[in-house]
Amino acid sequence: KQKLTDEKKAKWEAINKEAKEKMDALSQDATLSKEEKKKKKMAIKKEKEAKFLELLTPDQQVKYKEMMEKKKKDSEARQGGS
């Protein structure tokens, strides 16, 4: 878990809110195929993560990336791996 200053917490909340609004709008968009929605959701997630990383110090970025790698490996292990 990363410790953020109050200012960074506020920025993180704004990033989350913006991403949620984009996801909600995407869910309501009947003109897109399932595959197009999936691609756009992935792009929104990547954009959100990039903005989040900008809030972190270099040391926090390393810890965050390590945490995400562990989470990914744990998830793959639960799903039988690949």
PDB file of N, CA, C and O in Angstrom:
ATOM      1  N   LYS A   1       0.851  -1.186   0.000  1.00  0.00           N
ATOM      2  CA  LYS A   1       0.000   0.000   0.000  1.00  0.00           C
ATOM      3  C   LYS A   1       0.885   1.234   0.000  1.00  0.00           C
ATOM      4  O   LYS A   1       1.802   1.350   0.790  1.00  0.00           O
ATOM      5  N   GLN A   2       0.576   2.167  -0.898  1.00  0.00           N
ATOM      6  CA  GLN A   2       1.368   3.390  -1.018  1.00  0.00           C
ATOM      7  C   GLN A   2       0.813   4.464  -0.100  1.00  0.00           C
ATOM      8  O   GLN A   2      -0.392   4.615   0.031  1.00  0.00           O
ATOM      9  N   LYS A   3       1.712   5.198   0.526  1.00  0.00           N
ATOM     10  CA  LYS A   3       1.286   6.318   1.364  1.00  0.00           C
ATOM     11  C   LYS A   3       1.331   7.586   0.517  1.00  0.00           C
ATOM     12  O   LYS A   3       2.370   7.949  -0.007  1.00  0.00           O
ATOM     13  N   LEU A   4       0.195   8.236   0.406  1.00  0.00           N
ATOM     14  CA  LEU A   4       0.094   9.453  -0.395  1.00  0.00           C
ATOM     15  C   LEU A   4      -0.185  10.646   0.499  1.00  0.00           C
ATOM     16  O   LEU A   4      -0.878  10.526   1.515  1.00  0.00           O
ATOM     17  N   THR A   5       0.320  11.789   0.076  1.00  0.00           N
ATOM     18  CA  THR A   5       0.004  13.019   0.783  1.00  0.00           C
ATOM     19  C   THR A   5      -1.465  13.341   0.519  1.00  0.00           C
ATOM     20  O   THR A   5      -2.084  12.783  -0.394  1.00  0.00           O
ATOM     21  N   ASP A   6      -2.018  14.257   1.298  1.00  0.00           N
ATOM     22  CA  ASP A   6      -3.417  14.641   1.086  1.00  0.00           C
ATOM     23  C   ASP A   6      -3.631  15.182  -0.324  1.00  0.00           C
ATOM     24  O   ASP A   6      -4.641  14.900  -0.964  1.00  0.00           O
ATOM     25  N   GLU A   7      -2.661  15.965  -0.809  1.00  0.00           N
ATOM     26  CA  GLU A   7      -2.767  16.530  -2.158  1.00  0.00           C
ATOM     27  C   GLU A   7      -2.792  15.410  -3.199  1.00  0.00           C
ATOM     28  O   GLU A   7      -3.609  15.418  -4.126  1.00  0.00           O
ATOM     29  N   LYS A   8      -1.910  14.431  -3.030  1.00  0.00           N
ATOM     30  CA  LYS A   8      -1.861  13.324  -3.982  1.00  0.00           C
ATOM     31  C   LYS A   8      -3.089  12.437  -3.866  1.00  0.00           C
ATOM     32  O   LYS A   8      -3.565  11.895  -4.863  1.00  0.00           O
ATOM     33  N   LYS A   9      -3.621  12.294  -2.655  1.00  0.00           N
ATOM     34  CA  LYS A   9      -4.863  11.525  -2.479  1.00  0.00           C
ATOM     35  C   LYS A   9      -5.996  12.173  -3.263  1.00  0.00           C
ATOM     36  O   LYS A   9      -6.782  11.491  -3.913  1.00  0.00           O
ATOM     37  N   ALA A  10      -6.068  13.493  -3.190  1.00  0.00           N
ATOM     38  CA  ALA A  10      -7.114  14.225  -3.913  1.00  0.00           C
ATOM     39  C   ALA A  10      -6.950  14.030  -5.420  1.00  0.00           C
ATOM     40  O   ALA A  10      -7.937  13.818  -6.140  1.00  0.00           O
ATOM     41  N   LYS A  11      -5.703  14.080  -5.891  1.00  0.00           N
ATOM     42  CA  LYS A  11      -5.448  13.874  -7.323  1.00  0.00           C
ATOM     43  C   LYS A  11      -5.821  12.447  -7.723  1.00  0.00           C
ATOM     44  O   LYS A  11      -6.387  12.222  -8.789  1.00  0.00           O
ATOM     45  N   TRP A  12      -5.490  11.482  -6.851  1.00  0.00           N
ATOM     46  CA  TRP A  12      -5.807  10.089  -7.126  1.00  0.00           C
ATOM     47  C   TRP A  12      -7.319   9.898  -7.206  1.00  0.00           C
ATOM     48  O   TRP A  12      -7.836   9.203  -8.086  1.00  0.00           O
ATOM     49  N   GLU A  13      -8.043  10.530  -6.302  1.00  0.00           N
ATOM     50  CA  GLU A  13      -9.506  10.433  -6.328  1.00  0.00           C
ATOM     51  C   GLU A  13     -10.065  11.025  -7.622  1.00  0.00           C
ATOM     52  O   GLU A  13     -11.000  10.484  -8.205  1.00  0.00           O
ATOM     53  N   ALA A  14      -9.478  12.136  -8.078  1.00  0.00           N
ATOM     54  CA  ALA A  14      -9.927  12.758  -9.326  1.00  0.00           C
ATOM     55  C   ALA A  14      -9.632  11.842 -10.516  1.00  0.00           C
ATOM     56  O   ALA A  14     -10.462  11.707 -11.430  1.00  0.00           O
ATOM     57  N   ILE A  15      -8.465  11.196 -10.506  1.00  0.00           N
ATOM     58  CA  ILE A  15      -8.105  10.257 -11.578  1.00  0.00           C
ATOM     59  C   ILE A  15      -9.088   9.093 -11.597  1.00  0.00           C
ATOM     60  O   ILE A  15      -9.579   8.693 -12.656  1.00  0.00           O
ATOM     61  N   ASN A  16      -9.388   8.557 -10.419  1.00  0.00           N
ATOM     62  CA  ASN A  16     -10.342   7.449 -10.316  1.00  0.00           C
ATOM     63  C   ASN A  16     -11.722   7.851 -10.815  1.00  0.00           C
ATOM     64  O   ASN A  16     -12.384   7.089 -11.523  1.00  0.00           O
ATOM     65  N   LYS A  17     -12.163   9.042 -10.417  1.00  0.00           N
ATOM     66  CA  LYS A  17     -13.488   9.528 -10.814  1.00  0.00           C
ATOM     67  C   LYS A  17     -13.561   9.672 -12.341  1.00  0.00           C
ATOM     68  O   LYS A  17     -14.531   9.241 -12.965  1.00  0.00           O
ATOM     69  N   GLU A  18     -12.517  10.246 -12.923  1.00  0.00           N
ATOM     70  CA  GLU A  18     -12.479  10.430 -14.378  1.00  0.00           C
ATOM     71  C   GLU A  18     -12.518   9.073 -15.092  1.00  0.00           C
ATOM     72  O   GLU A  18     -13.273   8.889 -16.052  1.00  0.00           O
ATOM     73  N   ALA A  19     -11.733   8.116 -14.600  1.00  0.00           N
ATOM     74  CA  ALA A  19     -11.704   6.790 -15.219  1.00  0.00           C
ATOM     75  C   ALA A  19     -13.070   6.103 -15.087  1.00  0.00           C
ATOM     76  O   ALA A  19     -13.543   5.467 -16.033  1.00  0.00           O
ATOM     77  N   LYS A  20     -13.689   6.241 -13.927  1.00  0.00           N
ATOM     78  CA  LYS A  20     -15.005   5.629 -13.718  1.00  0.00           C
ATOM     79  C   LYS A  20     -16.032   6.232 -14.668  1.00  0.00           C
ATOM     80  O   LYS A  20     -16.840   5.504 -15.267  1.00  0.00           O
ATOM     81  N   GLU A  21     -15.983   7.550 -14.833  1.00  0.00           N
ATOM     82  CA  GLU A  21     -16.925   8.202 -15.749  1.00  0.00           C
ATOM     83  C   GLU A  21     -16.725   7.704 -17.178  1.00  0.00           C
ATOM     84  O   GLU A  21     -17.691   7.464 -17.906  1.00  0.00           O
ATOM     85  N   LYS A  22     -15.464   7.536 -17.576  1.00  0.00           N
ATOM     86  CA  LYS A  22     -15.179   7.033 -18.925  1.00  0.00           C
ATOM     87  C   LYS A  22     -15.677   5.605 -19.073  1.00  0.00           C
ATOM     88  O   LYS A  22     -16.242   5.240 -20.109  1.00  0.00           O
ATOM     89  N   MET A  23     -15.471   4.787 -18.036  1.00  0.00           N
ATOM     90  CA  MET A  23     -15.927   3.389 -18.074  1.00  0.00           C
ATOM     91  C   MET A  23     -17.454   3.331 -18.143  1.00  0.00           C
ATOM     92  O   MET A  23     -18.011   2.536 -18.905  1.00  0.00           O
ATOM     93  N   ASP A  24     -18.112   4.178 -17.351  1.00  0.00           N
ATOM     94  CA  ASP A  24     -19.580   4.212 -17.357  1.00  0.00           C
ATOM     95  C   ASP A  24     -20.102   4.606 -18.733  1.00  0.00           C
ATOM     96  O   ASP A  24     -21.040   3.991 -19.256  1.00  0.00           O
ATOM     97  N   ALA A  25     -19.497   5.626 -19.329  1.00  0.00           N
ATOM     98  CA  ALA A  25     -19.919   6.077 -20.659  1.00  0.00           C
ATOM     99  C   ALA A  25     -19.692   4.969 -21.682  1.00  0.00           C
ATOM    100  O   ALA A  25     -20.528   4.735 -22.561  1.00  0.00           O
ATOM    101  N   LEU A  26     -18.575   4.284 -21.541  1.00  0.00           N
ATOM    102  CA  LEU A  26     -18.248   3.188 -22.447  1.00  0.00           C
ATOM    103  C   LEU A  26     -19.278   2.063 -22.328  1.00  0.00           C
ATOM    104  O   LEU A  26     -19.729   1.510 -23.336  1.00  0.00           O
ATOM    105  N   SER A  27     -19.669   1.751 -21.119  1.00  0.00           N
ATOM    106  CA  SER A  27     -20.672   0.693 -20.898  1.00  0.00           C
ATOM    107  C   SER A  27     -22.002   1.036 -21.549  1.00  0.00           C
ATOM    108  O   SER A  27     -22.733   0.151 -21.990  1.00  0.00           O
ATOM    109  N   GLN A  28     -22.324   2.316 -21.606  1.00  0.00           N
ATOM    110  CA  GLN A  28     -23.598   2.768 -22.171  1.00  0.00           C
ATOM    111  C   GLN A  28     -23.555   2.898 -23.702  1.00  0.00           C
ATOM    112  O   GLN A  28     -24.589   3.084 -24.333  1.00  0.00           O
ATOM    113  N   ASP A  29     -22.351   2.822 -24.287  1.00  0.00           N
ATOM    114  CA  ASP A  29     -22.192   3.041 -25.728  1.00  0.00           C
ATOM    115  C   ASP A  29     -22.596   1.786 -26.504  1.00  0.00           C
ATOM    116  O   ASP A  29     -21.843   0.819 -26.573  1.00  0.00           O
ATOM    117  N   ALA A  30     -23.773   1.826 -27.094  1.00  0.00           N
ATOM    118  CA  ALA A  30     -24.295   0.670 -27.823  1.00  0.00           C
ATOM    119  C   ALA A  30     -23.707   0.557 -29.228  1.00  0.00           C
ATOM    120  O   ALA A  30     -23.928  -0.441 -29.915  1.00  0.00           O
ATOM    121  N   THR A  31     -22.947   1.549 -29.656  1.00  0.00           N
ATOM    122  CA  THR A  31     -22.393   1.515 -31.013  1.00  0.00           C
ATOM    123  C   THR A  31     -21.116   0.688 -31.098  1.00  0.00           C
ATOM    124  O   THR A  31     -20.655   0.378 -32.188  1.00  0.00           O
ATOM    125  N   LEU A  32     -20.540   0.329 -29.940  1.00  0.00           N
ATOM    126  CA  LEU A  32     -19.281  -0.412 -29.935  1.00  0.00           C
ATOM    127  C   LEU A  32     -19.511  -1.910 -29.752  1.00  0.00           C
ATOM    128  O   LEU A  32     -20.403  -2.321 -29.011  1.00  0.00           O
ATOM    129  N   SER A  33     -18.679  -2.699 -30.420  1.00  0.00           N
ATOM    130  CA  SER A  33     -18.740  -4.151 -30.228  1.00  0.00           C
ATOM    131  C   SER A  33     -18.102  -4.487 -28.882  1.00  0.00           C
ATOM    132  O   SER A  33     -17.422  -3.654 -28.275  1.00  0.00           O
ATOM    133  N   LYS A  34     -18.296  -5.728 -28.438  1.00  0.00           N
ATOM    134  CA  LYS A  34     -17.698  -6.178 -27.176  1.00  0.00           C
ATOM    135  C   LYS A  34     -16.179  -6.030 -27.230  1.00  0.00           C
ATOM    136  O   LYS A  34     -15.551  -5.603 -26.272  1.00  0.00           O
ATOM    137  N   GLU A  35     -15.599  -6.402 -28.374  1.00  0.00           N
ATOM    138  CA  GLU A  35     -14.141  -6.334 -28.537  1.00  0.00           C
ATOM    139  C   GLU A  35     -13.648  -4.887 -28.481  1.00  0.00           C
ATOM    140  O   GLU A  35     -12.630  -4.597 -27.848  1.00  0.00           O
ATOM    141  N   GLU A  36     -14.377  -3.982 -29.131  1.00  0.00           N
ATOM    142  CA  GLU A  36     -14.002  -2.561 -29.094  1.00  0.00           C
ATOM    143  C   GLU A  36     -14.085  -2.021 -27.669  1.00  0.00           C
ATOM    144  O   GLU A  36     -13.213  -1.273 -27.226  1.00  0.00           O
ATOM    145  N   LYS A  37     -15.135  -2.400 -26.948  1.00  0.00           N
ATOM    146  CA  LYS A  37     -15.279  -1.956 -25.553  1.00  0.00           C
ATOM    147  C   LYS A  37     -14.127  -2.474 -24.705  1.00  0.00           C
ATOM    148  O   LYS A  37     -13.577  -1.747 -23.884  1.00  0.00           O
ATOM    149  N   LYS A  38     -13.753  -3.738 -24.926  1.00  0.00           N
ATOM    150  CA  LYS A  38     -12.663  -4.339 -24.162  1.00  0.00           C
ATOM    151  C   LYS A  38     -11.357  -3.563 -24.409  1.00  0.00           C
ATOM    152  O   LYS A  38     -10.625  -3.254 -23.468  1.00  0.00           O
ATOM    153  N   LYS A  39     -11.082  -3.242 -25.674  1.00  0.00           N
ATOM    154  CA  LYS A  39      -9.866  -2.494 -26.014  1.00  0.00           C
ATOM    155  C   LYS A  39      -9.883  -1.114 -25.360  1.00  0.00           C
ATOM    156  O   LYS A  39      -8.874  -0.657 -24.826  1.00  0.00           O
ATOM    157  N   LYS A  40     -11.026  -0.453 -25.415  1.00  0.00           N
ATOM    158  CA  LYS A  40     -11.124   0.882 -24.828  1.00  0.00           C
ATOM    159  C   LYS A  40     -10.997   0.829 -23.305  1.00  0.00           C
ATOM    160  O   LYS A  40     -10.385   1.702 -22.698  1.00  0.00           O
ATOM    161  N   LYS A  41     -11.565  -0.211 -22.679  1.00  0.00           N
ATOM    162  CA  LYS A  41     -11.438  -0.364 -21.221  1.00  0.00           C
ATOM    163  C   LYS A  41      -9.973  -0.540 -20.835  1.00  0.00           C
ATOM    164  O   LYS A  41      -9.511   0.032 -19.857  1.00  0.00           O
ATOM    165  N   MET A  42      -9.253  -1.345 -21.617  1.00  0.00           N
ATOM    166  CA  MET A  42      -7.820  -1.552 -21.343  1.00  0.00           C
ATOM    167  C   MET A  42      -7.060  -0.227 -21.482  1.00  0.00           C
ATOM    168  O   MET A  42      -6.177   0.069 -20.676  1.00  0.00           O
ATOM    169  N   ALA A  43      -7.408   0.571 -22.482  1.00  0.00           N
ATOM    170  CA  ALA A  43      -6.744   1.859 -22.683  1.00  0.00           C
ATOM    171  C   ALA A  43      -7.023   2.794 -21.505  1.00  0.00           C
ATOM    172  O   ALA A  43      -6.117   3.499 -21.033  1.00  0.00           O
ATOM    173  N   ILE A  44      -8.251   2.796 -21.017  1.00  0.00           N
ATOM    174  CA  ILE A  44      -8.614   3.635 -19.862  1.00  0.00           C
ATOM    175  C   ILE A  44      -7.824   3.187 -18.639  1.00  0.00           C
ATOM    176  O   ILE A  44      -7.282   4.015 -17.892  1.00  0.00           O
ATOM    177  N   LYS A  45      -7.715   1.875 -18.430  1.00  0.00           N
ATOM    178  CA  LYS A  45      -6.962   1.355 -17.285  1.00  0.00           C
ATOM    179  C   LYS A  45      -5.491   1.743 -17.380  1.00  0.00           C
ATOM    180  O   LYS A  45      -4.879   2.131 -16.383  1.00  0.00           O
ATOM    181  N   LYS A  46      -4.913   1.637 -18.584  1.00  0.00           N
ATOM    182  CA  LYS A  46      -3.497   1.999 -18.761  1.00  0.00           C
ATOM    183  C   LYS A  46      -3.282   3.488 -18.512  1.00  0.00           C
ATOM    184  O   LYS A  46      -2.302   3.889 -17.897  1.00  0.00           O
ATOM    185  N   GLU A  47      -4.197   4.307 -19.008  1.00  0.00           N
ATOM    186  CA  GLU A  47      -4.106   5.754 -18.805  1.00  0.00           C
ATOM    187  C   GLU A  47      -4.197   6.075 -17.311  1.00  0.00           C
ATOM    188  O   GLU A  47      -3.428   6.889 -16.787  1.00  0.00           O
ATOM    189  N   LYS A  48      -5.117   5.424 -16.625  1.00  0.00           N
ATOM    190  CA  LYS A  48      -5.292   5.644 -15.185  1.00  0.00           C
ATOM    191  C   LYS A  48      -4.021   5.252 -14.432  1.00  0.00           C
ATOM    192  O   LYS A  48      -3.559   5.992 -13.558  1.00  0.00           O
ATOM    193  N   GLU A  49      -3.454   4.110 -14.781  1.00  0.00           N
ATOM    194  CA  GLU A  49      -2.237   3.664 -14.100  1.00  0.00           C
ATOM    195  C   GLU A  49      -1.072   4.621 -14.373  1.00  0.00           C
ATOM    196  O   GLU A  49      -0.309   4.948 -13.464  1.00  0.00           O
ATOM    197  N   ALA A  50      -0.957   5.099 -15.606  1.00  0.00           N
ATOM    198  CA  ALA A  50       0.116   6.034 -15.942  1.00  0.00           C
ATOM    199  C   ALA A  50      -0.012   7.322 -15.128  1.00  0.00           C
ATOM    200  O   ALA A  50       0.983   7.840 -14.603  1.00  0.00           O
ATOM    201  N   LYS A  51      -1.235   7.819 -15.000  1.00  0.00           N
ATOM    202  CA  LYS A  51      -1.453   9.036 -14.211  1.00  0.00           C
ATOM    203  C   LYS A  51      -1.151   8.782 -12.732  1.00  0.00           C
ATOM    204  O   LYS A  51      -0.605   9.649 -12.052  1.00  0.00           O
ATOM    205  N   PHE A  52      -1.507   7.579 -12.246  1.00  0.00           N
ATOM    206  CA  PHE A  52      -1.226   7.233 -10.859  1.00  0.00           C
ATOM    207  C   PHE A  52       0.285   7.186 -10.618  1.00  0.00           C
ATOM    208  O   PHE A  52       0.780   7.724  -9.620  1.00  0.00           O
ATOM    209  N   LEU A  53       1.014   6.578 -11.542  1.00  0.00           N
ATOM    210  CA  LEU A  53       2.468   6.474 -11.382  1.00  0.00           C
ATOM    211  C   LEU A  53       3.128   7.846 -11.318  1.00  0.00           C
ATOM    212  O   LEU A  53       4.129   8.021 -10.625  1.00  0.00           O
ATOM    213  N   GLU A  54       2.546   8.814 -12.016  1.00  0.00           N
ATOM    214  CA  GLU A  54       3.090  10.176 -11.983  1.00  0.00           C
ATOM    215  C   GLU A  54       2.990  10.783 -10.583  1.00  0.00           C
ATOM    216  O   GLU A  54       3.774  11.667 -10.239  1.00  0.00           O
ATOM    217  N   LEU A  55       2.049  10.310  -9.783  1.00  0.00           N
ATOM    218  CA  LEU A  55       1.877  10.834  -8.425  1.00  0.00           C
ATOM    219  C   LEU A  55       2.922  10.283  -7.458  1.00  0.00           C
ATOM    220  O   LEU A  55       3.169  10.873  -6.409  1.00  0.00           O
ATOM    221  N   LEU A  56       3.511   9.143  -7.802  1.00  0.00           N
ATOM    222  CA  LEU A  56       4.410   8.456  -6.891  1.00  0.00           C
ATOM    223  C   LEU A  56       5.862   8.914  -7.034  1.00  0.00           C
ATOM    224  O   LEU A  56       6.283   9.318  -8.108  1.00  0.00           O
ATOM    225  N   THR A  57       6.584   8.794  -5.944  1.00  0.00           N
ATOM    226  CA  THR A  57       8.031   9.038  -5.990  1.00  0.00           C
ATOM    227  C   THR A  57       8.661   7.857  -6.732  1.00  0.00           C
ATOM    228  O   THR A  57       8.047   6.791  -6.861  1.00  0.00           O
ATOM    229  N   PRO A  58       9.905   7.994  -7.200  1.00  0.00           N
ATOM    230  CA  PRO A  58      10.556   6.857  -7.873  1.00  0.00           C
ATOM    231  C   PRO A  58      10.569   5.590  -7.016  1.00  0.00           C
ATOM    232  O   PRO A  58      10.326   4.492  -7.520  1.00  0.00           O
ATOM    233  N   ASP A  59      10.819   5.738  -5.716  1.00  0.00           N
ATOM    234  CA  ASP A  59      10.831   4.587  -4.820  1.00  0.00           C
ATOM    235  C   ASP A  59       9.440   3.945  -4.739  1.00  0.00           C
ATOM    236  O   ASP A  59       9.299   2.726  -4.769  1.00  0.00           O
ATOM    237  N   GLN A  60       8.414   4.772  -4.648  1.00  0.00           N
ATOM    238  CA  GLN A  60       7.042   4.258  -4.595  1.00  0.00           C
ATOM    239  C   GLN A  60       6.670   3.568  -5.909  1.00  0.00           C
ATOM    240  O   GLN A  60       5.961   2.570  -5.908  1.00  0.00           O
ATOM    241  N   GLN A  61       7.172   4.118  -7.035  1.00  0.00           N
ATOM    242  CA  GLN A  61       6.888   3.497  -8.331  1.00  0.00           C
ATOM    243  C   GLN A  61       7.446   2.092  -8.396  1.00  0.00           C
ATOM    244  O   GLN A  61       6.774   1.173  -8.865  1.00  0.00           O
ATOM    245  N   VAL A  62       8.665   1.908  -7.892  1.00  0.00           N
ATOM    246  CA  VAL A  62       9.284   0.576  -7.880  1.00  0.00           C
ATOM    247  C   VAL A  62       8.453  -0.372  -7.027  1.00  0.00           C
ATOM    248  O   VAL A  62       8.143  -1.490  -7.451  1.00  0.00           O
ATOM    249  N   LYS A  63       8.071   0.083  -5.836  1.00  0.00           N
ATOM    250  CA  LYS A  63       7.280  -0.760  -4.938  1.00  0.00           C
ATOM    251  C   LYS A  63       5.930  -1.101  -5.558  1.00  0.00           C
ATOM    252  O   LYS A  63       5.455  -2.230  -5.463  1.00  0.00           O
ATOM    253  N   TYR A  64       5.313  -0.119  -6.218  1.00  0.00           N
ATOM    254  CA  TYR A  64       4.011  -0.345  -6.856  1.00  0.00           C
ATOM    255  C   TYR A  64       4.135  -1.395  -7.958  1.00  0.00           C
ATOM    256  O   TYR A  64       3.328  -2.318  -8.041  1.00  0.00           O
ATOM    257  N   LYS A  65       5.165  -1.248  -8.797  1.00  0.00           N
ATOM    258  CA  LYS A  65       5.350  -2.198  -9.900  1.00  0.00           C
ATOM    259  C   LYS A  65       5.617  -3.601  -9.364  1.00  0.00           C
ATOM    260  O   LYS A  65       5.110  -4.578  -9.911  1.00  0.00           O
ATOM    261  N   GLU A  66       6.395  -3.704  -8.293  1.00  0.00           N
ATOM    262  CA  GLU A  66       6.653  -5.012  -7.676  1.00  0.00           C
ATOM    263  C   GLU A  66       5.356  -5.611  -7.137  1.00  0.00           C
ATOM    264  O   GLU A  66       5.096  -6.800  -7.303  1.00  0.00           O
ATOM    265  N   MET A  67       4.545  -4.776  -6.508  1.00  0.00           N
ATOM    266  CA  MET A  67       3.279  -5.221  -5.949  1.00  0.00           C
ATOM    267  C   MET A  67       2.353  -5.720  -7.078  1.00  0.00           C
ATOM    268  O   MET A  67       1.693  -6.755  -6.937  1.00  0.00           O
ATOM    269  N   MET A  68       2.324  -5.000  -8.190  1.00  0.00           N
ATOM    270  CA  MET A  68       1.462  -5.388  -9.303  1.00  0.00           C
ATOM    271  C   MET A  68       1.944  -6.692  -9.944  1.00  0.00           C
ATOM    272  O   MET A  68       1.137  -7.523 -10.341  1.00  0.00           O
ATOM    273  N   GLU A  69       3.264  -6.879 -10.048  1.00  0.00           N
ATOM    274  CA  GLU A  69       3.805  -8.126 -10.587  1.00  0.00           C
ATOM    275  C   GLU A  69       3.414  -9.309  -9.708  1.00  0.00           C
ATOM    276  O   GLU A  69       3.027 -10.361 -10.197  1.00  0.00           O
ATOM    277  N   LYS A  70       3.522  -9.112  -8.393  1.00  0.00           N
ATOM    278  CA  LYS A  70       3.162 -10.178  -7.450  1.00  0.00           C
ATOM    279  C   LYS A  70       1.674 -10.501  -7.585  1.00  0.00           C
ATOM    280  O   LYS A  70       1.282 -11.671  -7.630  1.00  0.00           O
ATOM    281  N   LYS A  71       0.861  -9.465  -7.677  1.00  0.00           N
ATOM    282  CA  LYS A  71      -0.583  -9.646  -7.821  1.00  0.00           C
ATOM    283  C   LYS A  71      -0.900 -10.429  -9.100  1.00  0.00           C
ATOM    284  O   LYS A  71      -1.734 -11.331  -9.105  1.00  0.00           O
ATOM    285  N   LYS A  72      -0.203 -10.085 -10.178  1.00  0.00           N
ATOM    286  CA  LYS A  72      -0.408 -10.758 -11.464  1.00  0.00           C
ATOM    287  C   LYS A  72      -0.015 -12.231 -11.354  1.00  0.00           C
ATOM    288  O   LYS A  72      -0.737 -13.112 -11.813  1.00  0.00           O
ATOM    289  N   LYS A  73       1.129 -12.510 -10.737  1.00  0.00           N
ATOM    290  CA  LYS A  73       1.584 -13.890 -10.579  1.00  0.00           C
ATOM    291  C   LYS A  73       0.622 -14.683  -9.700  1.00  0.00           C
ATOM    292  O   LYS A  73       0.319 -15.833  -9.987  1.00  0.00           O
ATOM    293  N   ASP A  74       0.153 -14.066  -8.620  1.00  0.00           N
ATOM    294  CA  ASP A  74      -0.804 -14.731  -7.731  1.00  0.00           C
ATOM    295  C   ASP A  74      -2.097 -15.055  -8.480  1.00  0.00           C
ATOM    296  O   ASP A  74      -2.662 -16.131  -8.321  1.00  0.00           O
ATOM    297  N   SER A  75      -2.538 -14.127  -9.294  1.00  0.00           N
ATOM    298  CA  SER A  75      -3.765 -14.319 -10.073  1.00  0.00           C
ATOM    299  C   SER A  75      -3.587 -15.449 -11.072  1.00  0.00           C
ATOM    300  O   SER A  75      -4.469 -16.293 -11.237  1.00  0.00           O
ATOM    301  N   GLU A  76      -2.441 -15.484 -11.737  1.00  0.00           N
ATOM    302  CA  GLU A  76      -2.173 -16.538 -12.717  1.00  0.00           C
ATOM    303  C   GLU A  76      -2.098 -17.897 -12.027  1.00  0.00           C
ATOM    304  O   GLU A  76      -2.572 -18.890 -12.556  1.00  0.00           O
ATOM    305  N   ALA A  77      -1.517 -17.924 -10.836  1.00  0.00           N
ATOM    306  CA  ALA A  77      -1.394 -19.172 -10.100  1.00  0.00           C
ATOM    307  C   ALA A  77      -2.778 -19.711  -9.727  1.00  0.00           C
ATOM    308  O   ALA A  77      -3.025 -20.909  -9.810  1.00  0.00           O
ATOM    309  N   ARG A  78      -3.681 -18.809  -9.334  1.00  0.00           N
ATOM    310  CA  ARG A  78      -5.052 -19.229  -8.984  1.00  0.00           C
ATOM    311  C   ARG A  78      -5.804 -19.741 -10.204  1.00  0.00           C
ATOM    312  O   ARG A  78      -6.674 -20.590 -10.093  1.00  0.00           O
ATOM    313  N   GLN A  79      -5.473 -19.193 -11.377  1.00  0.00           N
ATOM    314  CA  GLN A  79      -6.174 -19.597 -12.597  1.00  0.00           C
ATOM    315  C   GLN A  79      -5.498 -20.759 -13.304  1.00  0.00           C
ATOM    316  O   GLN A  79      -5.849 -21.102 -14.409  1.00  0.00           O
ATOM    317  N   GLY A  80      -4.492 -21.320 -12.672  1.00  0.00           N
ATOM    318  CA  GLY A  80      -3.818 -22.460 -13.274  1.00  0.00           C
ATOM    319  C   GLY A  80      -2.605 -22.071 -14.089  1.00  0.00           C
ATOM    320  O   GLY A  80      -1.948 -22.903 -14.683  1.00  0.00           O
ATOM    321  N   GLY A  81      -2.303 -20.774 -14.138  1.00  0.00           N
ATOM    322  CA  GLY A  81      -1.114 -20.299 -14.841  1.00  0.00           C
ATOM    323  C   GLY A  81      -1.193 -20.492 -16.335  1.00  0.00           C
ATOM    324  O   GLY A  81      -2.132 -21.036 -16.877  1.00  0.00           O
ATOM    325  N   SER A  82      -0.134 -20.026 -17.026  1.00  0.00           N
ATOM    326  CA  SER A  82      -0.093 -20.210 -18.468  1.00  0.00           C
ATOM    327  C   SER A  82       1.292 -20.547 -18.910  1.00  0.00           C
ATOM    328  O   SER A  82       2.231 -20.446 -18.221  1.00  0.00           O
TER     329      SER A  82
END
